[in-house]
PDB file of C-alpha atoms in Angstrom:
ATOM      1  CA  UNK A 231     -95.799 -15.198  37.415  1.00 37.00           C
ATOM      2  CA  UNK A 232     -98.344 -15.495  40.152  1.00 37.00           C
ATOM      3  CA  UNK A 233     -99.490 -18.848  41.398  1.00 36.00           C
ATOM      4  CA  UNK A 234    -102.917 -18.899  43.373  1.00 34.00           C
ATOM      5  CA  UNK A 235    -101.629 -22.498  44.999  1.00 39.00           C
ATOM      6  CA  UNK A 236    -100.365 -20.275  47.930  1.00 34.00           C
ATOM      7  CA  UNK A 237    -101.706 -21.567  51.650  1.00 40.00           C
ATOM      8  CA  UNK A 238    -104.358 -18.677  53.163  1.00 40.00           C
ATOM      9  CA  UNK A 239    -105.210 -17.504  49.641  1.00 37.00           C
ATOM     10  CA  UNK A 240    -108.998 -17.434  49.064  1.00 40.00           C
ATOM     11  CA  UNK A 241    -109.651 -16.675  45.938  1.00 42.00           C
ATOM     12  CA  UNK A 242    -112.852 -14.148  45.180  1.00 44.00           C
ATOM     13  CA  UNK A 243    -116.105 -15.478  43.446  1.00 43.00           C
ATOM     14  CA  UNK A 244    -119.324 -14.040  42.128  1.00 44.00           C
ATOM     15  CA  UNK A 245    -123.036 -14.581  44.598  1.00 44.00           C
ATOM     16  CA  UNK A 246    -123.224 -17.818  43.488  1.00 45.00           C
ATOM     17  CA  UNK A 247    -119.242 -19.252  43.136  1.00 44.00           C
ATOM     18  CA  UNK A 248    -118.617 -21.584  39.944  1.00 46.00           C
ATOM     19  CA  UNK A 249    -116.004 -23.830  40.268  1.00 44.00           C
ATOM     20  CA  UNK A 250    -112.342 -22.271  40.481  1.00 43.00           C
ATOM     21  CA  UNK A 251    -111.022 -22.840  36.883  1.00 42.00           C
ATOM     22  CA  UNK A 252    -107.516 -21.040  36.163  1.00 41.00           C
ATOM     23  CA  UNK A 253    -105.416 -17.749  36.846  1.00 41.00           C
ATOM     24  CA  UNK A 254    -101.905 -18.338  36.057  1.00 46.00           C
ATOM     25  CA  UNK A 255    -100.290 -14.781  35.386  1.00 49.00           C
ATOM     26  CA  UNK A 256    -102.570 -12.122  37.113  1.00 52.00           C
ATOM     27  CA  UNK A 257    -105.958 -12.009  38.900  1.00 51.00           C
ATOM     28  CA  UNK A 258    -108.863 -10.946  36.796  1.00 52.00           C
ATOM     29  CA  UNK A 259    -110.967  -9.047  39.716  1.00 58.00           C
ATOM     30  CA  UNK A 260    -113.958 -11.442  40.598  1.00 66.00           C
ATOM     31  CA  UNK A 261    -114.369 -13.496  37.285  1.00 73.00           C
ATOM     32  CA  UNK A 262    -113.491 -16.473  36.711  1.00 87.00           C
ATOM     33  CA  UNK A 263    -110.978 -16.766  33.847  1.00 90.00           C
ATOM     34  CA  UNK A 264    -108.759 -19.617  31.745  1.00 91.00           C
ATOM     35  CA  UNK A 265    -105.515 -18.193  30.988  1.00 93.00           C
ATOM     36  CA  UNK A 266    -103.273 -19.829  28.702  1.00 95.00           C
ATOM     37  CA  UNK A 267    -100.035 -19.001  26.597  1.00 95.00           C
ATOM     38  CA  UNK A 268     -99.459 -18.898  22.918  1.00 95.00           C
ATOM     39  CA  UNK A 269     -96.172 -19.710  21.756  1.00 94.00           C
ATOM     40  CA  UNK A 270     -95.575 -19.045  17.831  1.00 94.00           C
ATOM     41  CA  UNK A 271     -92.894 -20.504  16.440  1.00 93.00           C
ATOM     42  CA  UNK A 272     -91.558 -19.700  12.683  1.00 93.00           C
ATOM     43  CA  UNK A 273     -88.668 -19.038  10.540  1.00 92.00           C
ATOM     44  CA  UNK A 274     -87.845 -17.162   7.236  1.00 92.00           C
ATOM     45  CA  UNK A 275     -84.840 -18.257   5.096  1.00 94.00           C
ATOM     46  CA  UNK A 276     -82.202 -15.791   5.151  1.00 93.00           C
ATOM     47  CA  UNK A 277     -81.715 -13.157   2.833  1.00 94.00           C
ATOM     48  CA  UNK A 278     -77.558 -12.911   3.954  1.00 94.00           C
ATOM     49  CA  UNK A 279     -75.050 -15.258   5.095  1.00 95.00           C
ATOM     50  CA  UNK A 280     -71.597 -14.231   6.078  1.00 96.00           C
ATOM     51  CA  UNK A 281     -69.319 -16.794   6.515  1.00 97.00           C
ATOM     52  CA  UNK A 282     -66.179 -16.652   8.374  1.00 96.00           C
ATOM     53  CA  UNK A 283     -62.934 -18.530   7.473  1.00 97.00           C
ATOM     54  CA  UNK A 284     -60.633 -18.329   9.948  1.00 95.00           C
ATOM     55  CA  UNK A 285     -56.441 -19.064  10.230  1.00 95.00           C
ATOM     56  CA  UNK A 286     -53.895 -18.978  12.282  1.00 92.00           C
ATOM     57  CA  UNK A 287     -50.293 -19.197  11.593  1.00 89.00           C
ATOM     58  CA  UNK A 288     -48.785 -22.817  12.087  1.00 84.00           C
ATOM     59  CA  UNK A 289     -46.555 -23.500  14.697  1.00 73.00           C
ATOM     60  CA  UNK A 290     -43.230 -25.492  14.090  1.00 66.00           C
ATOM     61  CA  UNK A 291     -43.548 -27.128  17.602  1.00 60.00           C
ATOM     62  CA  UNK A 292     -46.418 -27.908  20.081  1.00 59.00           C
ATOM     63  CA  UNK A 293     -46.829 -25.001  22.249  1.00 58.00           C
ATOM     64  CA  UNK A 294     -46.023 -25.082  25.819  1.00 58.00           C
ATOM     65  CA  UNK A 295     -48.603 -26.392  28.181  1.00 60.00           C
ATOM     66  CA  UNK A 296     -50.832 -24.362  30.539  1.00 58.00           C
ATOM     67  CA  UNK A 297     -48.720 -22.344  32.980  1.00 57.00           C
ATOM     68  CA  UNK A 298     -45.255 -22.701  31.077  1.00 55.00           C
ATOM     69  CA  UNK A 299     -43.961 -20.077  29.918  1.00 54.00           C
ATOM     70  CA  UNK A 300     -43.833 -19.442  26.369  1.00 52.00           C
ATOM     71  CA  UNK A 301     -40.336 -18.145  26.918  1.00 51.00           C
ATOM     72  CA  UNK A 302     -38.576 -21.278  27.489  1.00 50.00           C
ATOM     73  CA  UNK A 303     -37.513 -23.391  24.359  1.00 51.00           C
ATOM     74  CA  UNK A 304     -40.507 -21.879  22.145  1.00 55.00           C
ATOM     75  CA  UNK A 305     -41.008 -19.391  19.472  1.00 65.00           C
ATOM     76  CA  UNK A 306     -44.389 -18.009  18.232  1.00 69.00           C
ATOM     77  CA  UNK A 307     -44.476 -17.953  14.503  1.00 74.00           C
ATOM     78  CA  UNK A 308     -44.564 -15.214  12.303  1.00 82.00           C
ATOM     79  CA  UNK A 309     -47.950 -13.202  11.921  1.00 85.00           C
ATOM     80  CA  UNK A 310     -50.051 -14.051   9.022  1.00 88.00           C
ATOM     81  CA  UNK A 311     -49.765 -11.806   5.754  1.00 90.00           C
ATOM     82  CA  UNK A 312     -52.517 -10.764   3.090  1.00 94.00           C
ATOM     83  CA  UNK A 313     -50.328 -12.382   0.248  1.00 94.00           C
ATOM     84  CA  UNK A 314     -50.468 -16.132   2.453  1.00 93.00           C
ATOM     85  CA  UNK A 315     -54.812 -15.907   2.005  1.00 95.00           C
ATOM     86  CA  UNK A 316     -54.031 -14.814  -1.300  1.00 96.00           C
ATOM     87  CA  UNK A 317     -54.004 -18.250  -2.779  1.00 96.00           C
ATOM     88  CA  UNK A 318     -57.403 -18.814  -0.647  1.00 96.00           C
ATOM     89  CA  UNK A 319     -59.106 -16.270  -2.483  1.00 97.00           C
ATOM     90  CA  UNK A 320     -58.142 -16.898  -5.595  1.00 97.00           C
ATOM     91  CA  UNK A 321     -59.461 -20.846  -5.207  1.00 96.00           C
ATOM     92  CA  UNK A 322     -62.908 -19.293  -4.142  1.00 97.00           C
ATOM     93  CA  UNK A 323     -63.222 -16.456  -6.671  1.00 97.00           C
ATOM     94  CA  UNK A 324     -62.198 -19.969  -9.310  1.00 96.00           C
ATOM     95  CA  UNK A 325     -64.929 -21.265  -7.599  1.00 95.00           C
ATOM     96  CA  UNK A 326     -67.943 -19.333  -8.504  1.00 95.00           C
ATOM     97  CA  UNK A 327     -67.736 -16.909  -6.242  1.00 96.00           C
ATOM     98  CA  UNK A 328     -67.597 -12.849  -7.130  1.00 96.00           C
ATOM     99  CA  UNK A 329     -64.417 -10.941  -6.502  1.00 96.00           C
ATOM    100  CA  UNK A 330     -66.648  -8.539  -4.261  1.00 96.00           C
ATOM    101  CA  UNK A 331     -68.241 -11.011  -2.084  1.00 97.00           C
ATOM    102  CA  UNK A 332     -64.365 -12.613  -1.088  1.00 97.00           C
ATOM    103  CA  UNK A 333     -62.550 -10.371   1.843  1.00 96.00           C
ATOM    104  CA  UNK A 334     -59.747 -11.041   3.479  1.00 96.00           C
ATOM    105  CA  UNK A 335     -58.136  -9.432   6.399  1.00 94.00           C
ATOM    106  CA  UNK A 336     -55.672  -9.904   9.394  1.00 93.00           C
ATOM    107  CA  UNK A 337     -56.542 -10.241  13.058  1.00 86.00           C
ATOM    108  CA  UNK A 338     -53.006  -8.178  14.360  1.00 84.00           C
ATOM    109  CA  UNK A 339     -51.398 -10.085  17.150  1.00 72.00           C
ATOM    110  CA  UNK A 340     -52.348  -9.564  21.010  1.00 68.00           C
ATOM    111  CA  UNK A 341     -49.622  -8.554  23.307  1.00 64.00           C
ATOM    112  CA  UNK A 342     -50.443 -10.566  26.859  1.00 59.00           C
ATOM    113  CA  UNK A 343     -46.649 -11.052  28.253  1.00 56.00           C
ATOM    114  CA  UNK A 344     -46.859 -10.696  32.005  1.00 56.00           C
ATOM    115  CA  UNK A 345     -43.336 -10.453  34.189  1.00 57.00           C
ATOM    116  CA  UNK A 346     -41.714 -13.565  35.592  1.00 52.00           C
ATOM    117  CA  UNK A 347     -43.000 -16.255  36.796  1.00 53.00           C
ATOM    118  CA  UNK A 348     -46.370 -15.732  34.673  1.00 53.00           C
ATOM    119  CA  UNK A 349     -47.113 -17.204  31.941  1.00 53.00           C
ATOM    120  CA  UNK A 350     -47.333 -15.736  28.179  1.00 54.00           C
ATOM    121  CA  UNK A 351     -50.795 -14.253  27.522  1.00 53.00           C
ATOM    122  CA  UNK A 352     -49.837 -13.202  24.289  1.00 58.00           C
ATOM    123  CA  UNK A 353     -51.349 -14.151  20.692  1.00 61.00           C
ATOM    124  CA  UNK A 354     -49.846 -14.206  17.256  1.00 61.00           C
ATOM    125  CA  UNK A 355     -52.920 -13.033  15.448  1.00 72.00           C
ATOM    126  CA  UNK A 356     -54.520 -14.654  12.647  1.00 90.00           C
ATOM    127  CA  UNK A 357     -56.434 -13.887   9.447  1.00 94.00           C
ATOM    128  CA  UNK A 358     -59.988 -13.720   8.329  1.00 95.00           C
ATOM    129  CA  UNK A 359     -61.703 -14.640   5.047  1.00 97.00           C
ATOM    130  CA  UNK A 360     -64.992 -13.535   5.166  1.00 97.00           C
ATOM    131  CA  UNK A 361     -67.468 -14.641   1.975  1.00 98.00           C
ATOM    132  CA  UNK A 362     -71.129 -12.925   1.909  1.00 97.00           C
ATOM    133  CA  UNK A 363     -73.442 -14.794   0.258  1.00 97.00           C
ATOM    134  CA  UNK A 364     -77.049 -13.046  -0.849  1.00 97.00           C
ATOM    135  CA  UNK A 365     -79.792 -15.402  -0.798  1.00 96.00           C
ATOM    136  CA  UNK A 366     -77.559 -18.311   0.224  1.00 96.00           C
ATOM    137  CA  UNK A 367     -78.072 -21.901  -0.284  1.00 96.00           C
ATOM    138  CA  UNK A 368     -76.434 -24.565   1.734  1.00 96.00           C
ATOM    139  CA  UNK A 369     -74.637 -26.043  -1.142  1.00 96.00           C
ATOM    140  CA  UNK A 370     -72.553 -23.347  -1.853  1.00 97.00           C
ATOM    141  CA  UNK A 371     -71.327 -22.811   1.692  1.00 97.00           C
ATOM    142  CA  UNK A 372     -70.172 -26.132   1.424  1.00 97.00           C
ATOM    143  CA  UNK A 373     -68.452 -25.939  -1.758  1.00 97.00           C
ATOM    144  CA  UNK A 374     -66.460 -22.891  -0.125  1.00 98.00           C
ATOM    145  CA  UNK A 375     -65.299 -24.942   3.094  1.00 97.00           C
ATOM    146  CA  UNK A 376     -64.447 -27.844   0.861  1.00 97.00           C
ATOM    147  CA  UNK A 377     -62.478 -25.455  -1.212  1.00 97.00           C
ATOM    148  CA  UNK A 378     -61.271 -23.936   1.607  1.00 97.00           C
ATOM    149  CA  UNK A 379     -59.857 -27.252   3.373  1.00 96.00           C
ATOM    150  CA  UNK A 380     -58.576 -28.869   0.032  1.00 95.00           C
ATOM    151  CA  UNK A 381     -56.367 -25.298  -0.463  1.00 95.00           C
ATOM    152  CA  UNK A 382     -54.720 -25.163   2.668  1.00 94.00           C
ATOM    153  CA  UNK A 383     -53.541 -28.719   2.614  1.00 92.00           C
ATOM    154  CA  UNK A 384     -51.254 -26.990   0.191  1.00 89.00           C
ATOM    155  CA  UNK A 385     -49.825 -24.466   2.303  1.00 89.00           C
ATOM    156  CA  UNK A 386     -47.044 -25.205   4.827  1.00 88.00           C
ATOM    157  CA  UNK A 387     -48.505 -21.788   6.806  1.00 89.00           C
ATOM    158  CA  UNK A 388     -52.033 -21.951   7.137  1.00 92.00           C
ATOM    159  CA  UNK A 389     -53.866 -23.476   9.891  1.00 93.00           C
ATOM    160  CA  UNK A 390     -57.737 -23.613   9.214  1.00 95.00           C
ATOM    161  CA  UNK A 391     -59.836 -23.260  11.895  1.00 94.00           C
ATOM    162  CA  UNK A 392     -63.878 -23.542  12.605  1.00 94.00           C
ATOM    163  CA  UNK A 393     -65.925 -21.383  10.285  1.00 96.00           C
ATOM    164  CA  UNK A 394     -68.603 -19.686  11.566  1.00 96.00           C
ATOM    165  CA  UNK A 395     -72.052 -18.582  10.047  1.00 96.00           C
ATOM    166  CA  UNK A 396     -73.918 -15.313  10.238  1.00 93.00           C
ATOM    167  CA  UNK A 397     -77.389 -14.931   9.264  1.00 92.00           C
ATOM    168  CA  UNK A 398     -79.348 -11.921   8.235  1.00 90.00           C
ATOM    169  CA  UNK A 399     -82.869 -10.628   7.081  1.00 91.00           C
ATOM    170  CA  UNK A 400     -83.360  -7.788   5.571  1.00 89.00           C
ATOM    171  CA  UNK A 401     -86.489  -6.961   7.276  1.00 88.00           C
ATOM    172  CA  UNK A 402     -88.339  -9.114  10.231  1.00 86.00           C
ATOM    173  CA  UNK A 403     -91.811  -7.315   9.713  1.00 88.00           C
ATOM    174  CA  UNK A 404     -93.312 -10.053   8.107  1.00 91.00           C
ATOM    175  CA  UNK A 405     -91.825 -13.081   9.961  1.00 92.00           C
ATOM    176  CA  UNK A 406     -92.475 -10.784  13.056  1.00 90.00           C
ATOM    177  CA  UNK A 407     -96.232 -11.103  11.949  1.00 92.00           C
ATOM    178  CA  UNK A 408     -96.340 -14.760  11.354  1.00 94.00           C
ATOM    179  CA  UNK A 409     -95.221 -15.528  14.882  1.00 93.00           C
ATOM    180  CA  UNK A 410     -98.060 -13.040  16.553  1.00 94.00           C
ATOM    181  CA  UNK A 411    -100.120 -15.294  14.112  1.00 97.00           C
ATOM    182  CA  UNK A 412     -98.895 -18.696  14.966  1.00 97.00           C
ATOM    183  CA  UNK A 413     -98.908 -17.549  19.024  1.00 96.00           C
ATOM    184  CA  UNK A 414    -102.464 -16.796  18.246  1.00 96.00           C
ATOM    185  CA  UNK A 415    -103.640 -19.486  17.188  1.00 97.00           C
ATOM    186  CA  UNK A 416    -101.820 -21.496  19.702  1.00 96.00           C
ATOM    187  CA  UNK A 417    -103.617 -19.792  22.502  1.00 96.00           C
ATOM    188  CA  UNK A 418    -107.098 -19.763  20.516  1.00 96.00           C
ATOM    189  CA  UNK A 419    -106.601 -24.099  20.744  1.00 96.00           C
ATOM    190  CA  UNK A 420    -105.216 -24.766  23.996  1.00 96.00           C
ATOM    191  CA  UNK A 421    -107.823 -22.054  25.185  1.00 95.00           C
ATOM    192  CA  UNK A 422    -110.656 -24.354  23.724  1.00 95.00           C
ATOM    193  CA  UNK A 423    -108.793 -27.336  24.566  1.00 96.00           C
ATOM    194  CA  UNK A 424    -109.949 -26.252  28.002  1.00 95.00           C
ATOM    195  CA  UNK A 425    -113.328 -24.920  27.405  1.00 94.00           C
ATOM    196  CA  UNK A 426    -114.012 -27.921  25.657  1.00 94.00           C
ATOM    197  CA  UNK A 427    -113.062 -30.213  28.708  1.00 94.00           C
ATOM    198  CA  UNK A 428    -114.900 -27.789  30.980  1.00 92.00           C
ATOM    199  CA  UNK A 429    -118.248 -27.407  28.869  1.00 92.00           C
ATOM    200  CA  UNK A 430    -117.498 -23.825  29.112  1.00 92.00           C
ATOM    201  CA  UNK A 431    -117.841 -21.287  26.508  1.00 92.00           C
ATOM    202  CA  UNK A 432    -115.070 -18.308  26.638  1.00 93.00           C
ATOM    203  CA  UNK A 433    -115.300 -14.585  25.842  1.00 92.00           C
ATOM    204  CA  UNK A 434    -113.167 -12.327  24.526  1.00 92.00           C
ATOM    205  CA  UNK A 435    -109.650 -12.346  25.778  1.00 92.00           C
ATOM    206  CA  UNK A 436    -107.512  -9.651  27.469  1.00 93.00           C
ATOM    207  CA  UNK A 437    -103.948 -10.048  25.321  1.00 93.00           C
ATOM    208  CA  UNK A 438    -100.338  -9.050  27.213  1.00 92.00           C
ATOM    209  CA  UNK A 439     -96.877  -9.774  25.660  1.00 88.00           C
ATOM    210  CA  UNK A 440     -94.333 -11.001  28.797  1.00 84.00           C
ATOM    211  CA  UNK A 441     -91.458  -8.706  29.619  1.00 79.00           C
ATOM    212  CA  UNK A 442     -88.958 -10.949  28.707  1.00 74.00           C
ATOM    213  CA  UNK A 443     -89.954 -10.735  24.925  1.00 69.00           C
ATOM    214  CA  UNK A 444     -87.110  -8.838  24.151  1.00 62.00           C
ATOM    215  CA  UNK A 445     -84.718 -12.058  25.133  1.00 60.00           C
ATOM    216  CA  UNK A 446     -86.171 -14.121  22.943  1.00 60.00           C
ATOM    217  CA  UNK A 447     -84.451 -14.887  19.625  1.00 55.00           C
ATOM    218  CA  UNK A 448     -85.922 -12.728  17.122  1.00 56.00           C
ATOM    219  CA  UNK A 449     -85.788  -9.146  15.450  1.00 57.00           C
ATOM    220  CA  UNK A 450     -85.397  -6.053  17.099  1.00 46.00           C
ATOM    221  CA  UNK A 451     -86.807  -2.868  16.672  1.00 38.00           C
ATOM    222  CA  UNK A 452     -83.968  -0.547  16.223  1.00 37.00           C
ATOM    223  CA  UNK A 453     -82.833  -2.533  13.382  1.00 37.00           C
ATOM    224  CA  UNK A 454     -83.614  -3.345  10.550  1.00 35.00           C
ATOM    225  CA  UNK A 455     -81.229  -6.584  10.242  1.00 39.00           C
ATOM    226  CA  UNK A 456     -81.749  -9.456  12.249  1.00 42.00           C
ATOM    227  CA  UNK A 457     -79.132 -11.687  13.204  1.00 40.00           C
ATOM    228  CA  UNK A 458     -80.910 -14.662  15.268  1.00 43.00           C
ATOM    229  CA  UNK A 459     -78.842 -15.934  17.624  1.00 47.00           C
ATOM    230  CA  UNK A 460     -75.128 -14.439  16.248  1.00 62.00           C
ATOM    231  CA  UNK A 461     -72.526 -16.555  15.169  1.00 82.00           C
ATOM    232  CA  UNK A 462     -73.230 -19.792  15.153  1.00 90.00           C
ATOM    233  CA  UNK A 463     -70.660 -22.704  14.254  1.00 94.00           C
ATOM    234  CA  UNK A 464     -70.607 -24.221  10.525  1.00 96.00           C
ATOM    235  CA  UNK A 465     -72.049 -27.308   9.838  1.00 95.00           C
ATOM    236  CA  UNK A 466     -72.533 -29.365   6.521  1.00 94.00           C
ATOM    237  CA  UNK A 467     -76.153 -29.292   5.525  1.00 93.00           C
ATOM    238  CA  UNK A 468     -76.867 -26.930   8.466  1.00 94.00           C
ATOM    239  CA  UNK A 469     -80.615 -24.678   8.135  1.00 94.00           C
ATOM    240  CA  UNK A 470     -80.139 -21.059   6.834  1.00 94.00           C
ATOM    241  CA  UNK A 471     -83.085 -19.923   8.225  1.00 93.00           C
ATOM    242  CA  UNK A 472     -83.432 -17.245  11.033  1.00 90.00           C
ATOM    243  CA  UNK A 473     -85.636 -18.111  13.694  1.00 89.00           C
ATOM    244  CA  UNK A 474     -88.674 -15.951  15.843  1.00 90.00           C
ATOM    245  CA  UNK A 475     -90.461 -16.953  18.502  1.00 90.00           C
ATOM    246  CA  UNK A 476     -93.547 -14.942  20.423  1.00 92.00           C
ATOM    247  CA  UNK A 477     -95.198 -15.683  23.925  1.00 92.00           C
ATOM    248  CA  UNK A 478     -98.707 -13.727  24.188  1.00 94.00           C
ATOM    249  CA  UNK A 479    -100.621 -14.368  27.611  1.00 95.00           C
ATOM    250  CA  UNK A 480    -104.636 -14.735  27.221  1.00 95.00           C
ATOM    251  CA  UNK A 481    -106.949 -14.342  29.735  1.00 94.00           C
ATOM    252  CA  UNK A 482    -110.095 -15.651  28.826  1.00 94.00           C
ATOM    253  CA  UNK A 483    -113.173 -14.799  30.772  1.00 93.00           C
ATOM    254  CA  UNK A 484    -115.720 -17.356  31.366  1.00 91.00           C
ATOM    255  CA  UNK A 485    -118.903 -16.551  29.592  1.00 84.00           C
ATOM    256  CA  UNK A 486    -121.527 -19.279  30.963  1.00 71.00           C
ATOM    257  CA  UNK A 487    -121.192 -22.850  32.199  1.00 64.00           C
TER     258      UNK A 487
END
């Protein structure tokens, strides 16, 4: 961004100067000009949701503090087997859910020992149970971590972790679209917000999208999923919708005062 607040800068005017009004992003030659930003903000409820049920193997004794090594007076349990999430499964499938739309897998363990005096980096692993949901509804994913949590109070192996959600569209053209829409129209009233306050009356505006457009959560357009922000942490009664958001910068030139 430019700012036109700088000391020495004198700012270029017609014969007969109006008032300085506005340039916020990029001088407009010799016209006078309101410049505002249009932000549009919308969101689309998912077509996908993956969610992510994760375990790790429970340990018979607290692990060793930070910087103790794992060697002394402390065993890492066994690695987590396909049969152990079998019972997991089996309560969701019992549940509702498809066979298809249940997978489980392991995470293999990590090797991290370093030589005396260092402590352990290594990891036992864990397992994954991964449930994809089309059209999803917020219900059901919280059916499956109810489910989830009331089965593993059975097992004497199975340490439940935080699930995580993924979200996905199957194509952002059209909530693409709504936020150039909604960014438009935000412009088009702060922009006679303005003109309004000025007595002013606008004319048609120069349009540019900022260069950090890309960065902002949204689609992209080498794909045709869209995953808004990632993974994002479960919560009960959490939104299942993907998010967009467009900037646009207007430059308005002043028509008459």
């Amino acid at each position: 961004m430019r700012s036109f607040d700088i000391e020495g800068y004198t700012p270029h005017h017609s014969t007969t100067p109006p008032p300085h009004l506005a340039q916020w992003f990029y001088p407009e030659g010799d016209r006078s000009i309101v410049q505002v930003i249009g932000i549009g903000q919308v969101s689309q409820p998912a077509d996908r949701a993956f969610l992510s049920l994760p375990f790790a193997p429970i340990y018979e004794a607290d692990p060793p503090p930070d910087g103790v090594l794992s060697q002394f007076g402390w065993e890492e349990p066994e690695p987590l087997t396909l049969e152990e999430l079998q019972p997991i499964v089996e309560a969701l499938i019992a549940s509702g859910l498809e066979a298809s739309a249940v997978e489980s897998k392991i995470v293999p363990p990590q090797s991290g020992a370093l030589p005396f005096p260092f402590p352990s980096g290594s990891s036992p692993g864990g397992a994954l149970v991964i449930v994809t949901l089309d059209d999803p509804q917020i219900a059901t994913l919280d059916q499956i971590v109810e489910t989830t949590q009331g089965t593993v109070e059975e097992s004497d192996r199975l340490d439940f972790g935080s699930p995580q959600v993924q979200l996905e569209l199957d194509s952002c053209s059209q909530l693409e679209q709504n936020a150039y829409q909604a960014a438009v129209a935000s412009a088009q009233e702060r922009a006679e917000a303005i003109a309004t306050a000025l007595d002013v009356r606008l004319s048609t505006p120069a349009i540019s999208e900022p260069f950090y457009s890309p960065l902002l959560s949204g689609c992209y357009n080498d794909s045709l999923f869209v995953f808004g922000e990632g993974d994002e942490p479960y919560e009960p009664g959490m939104d299942l919708s993907i998010e967009l958001i467009k900037q646009l910068f207007f430059s308005y030139p002043i028509e008459s005062y």
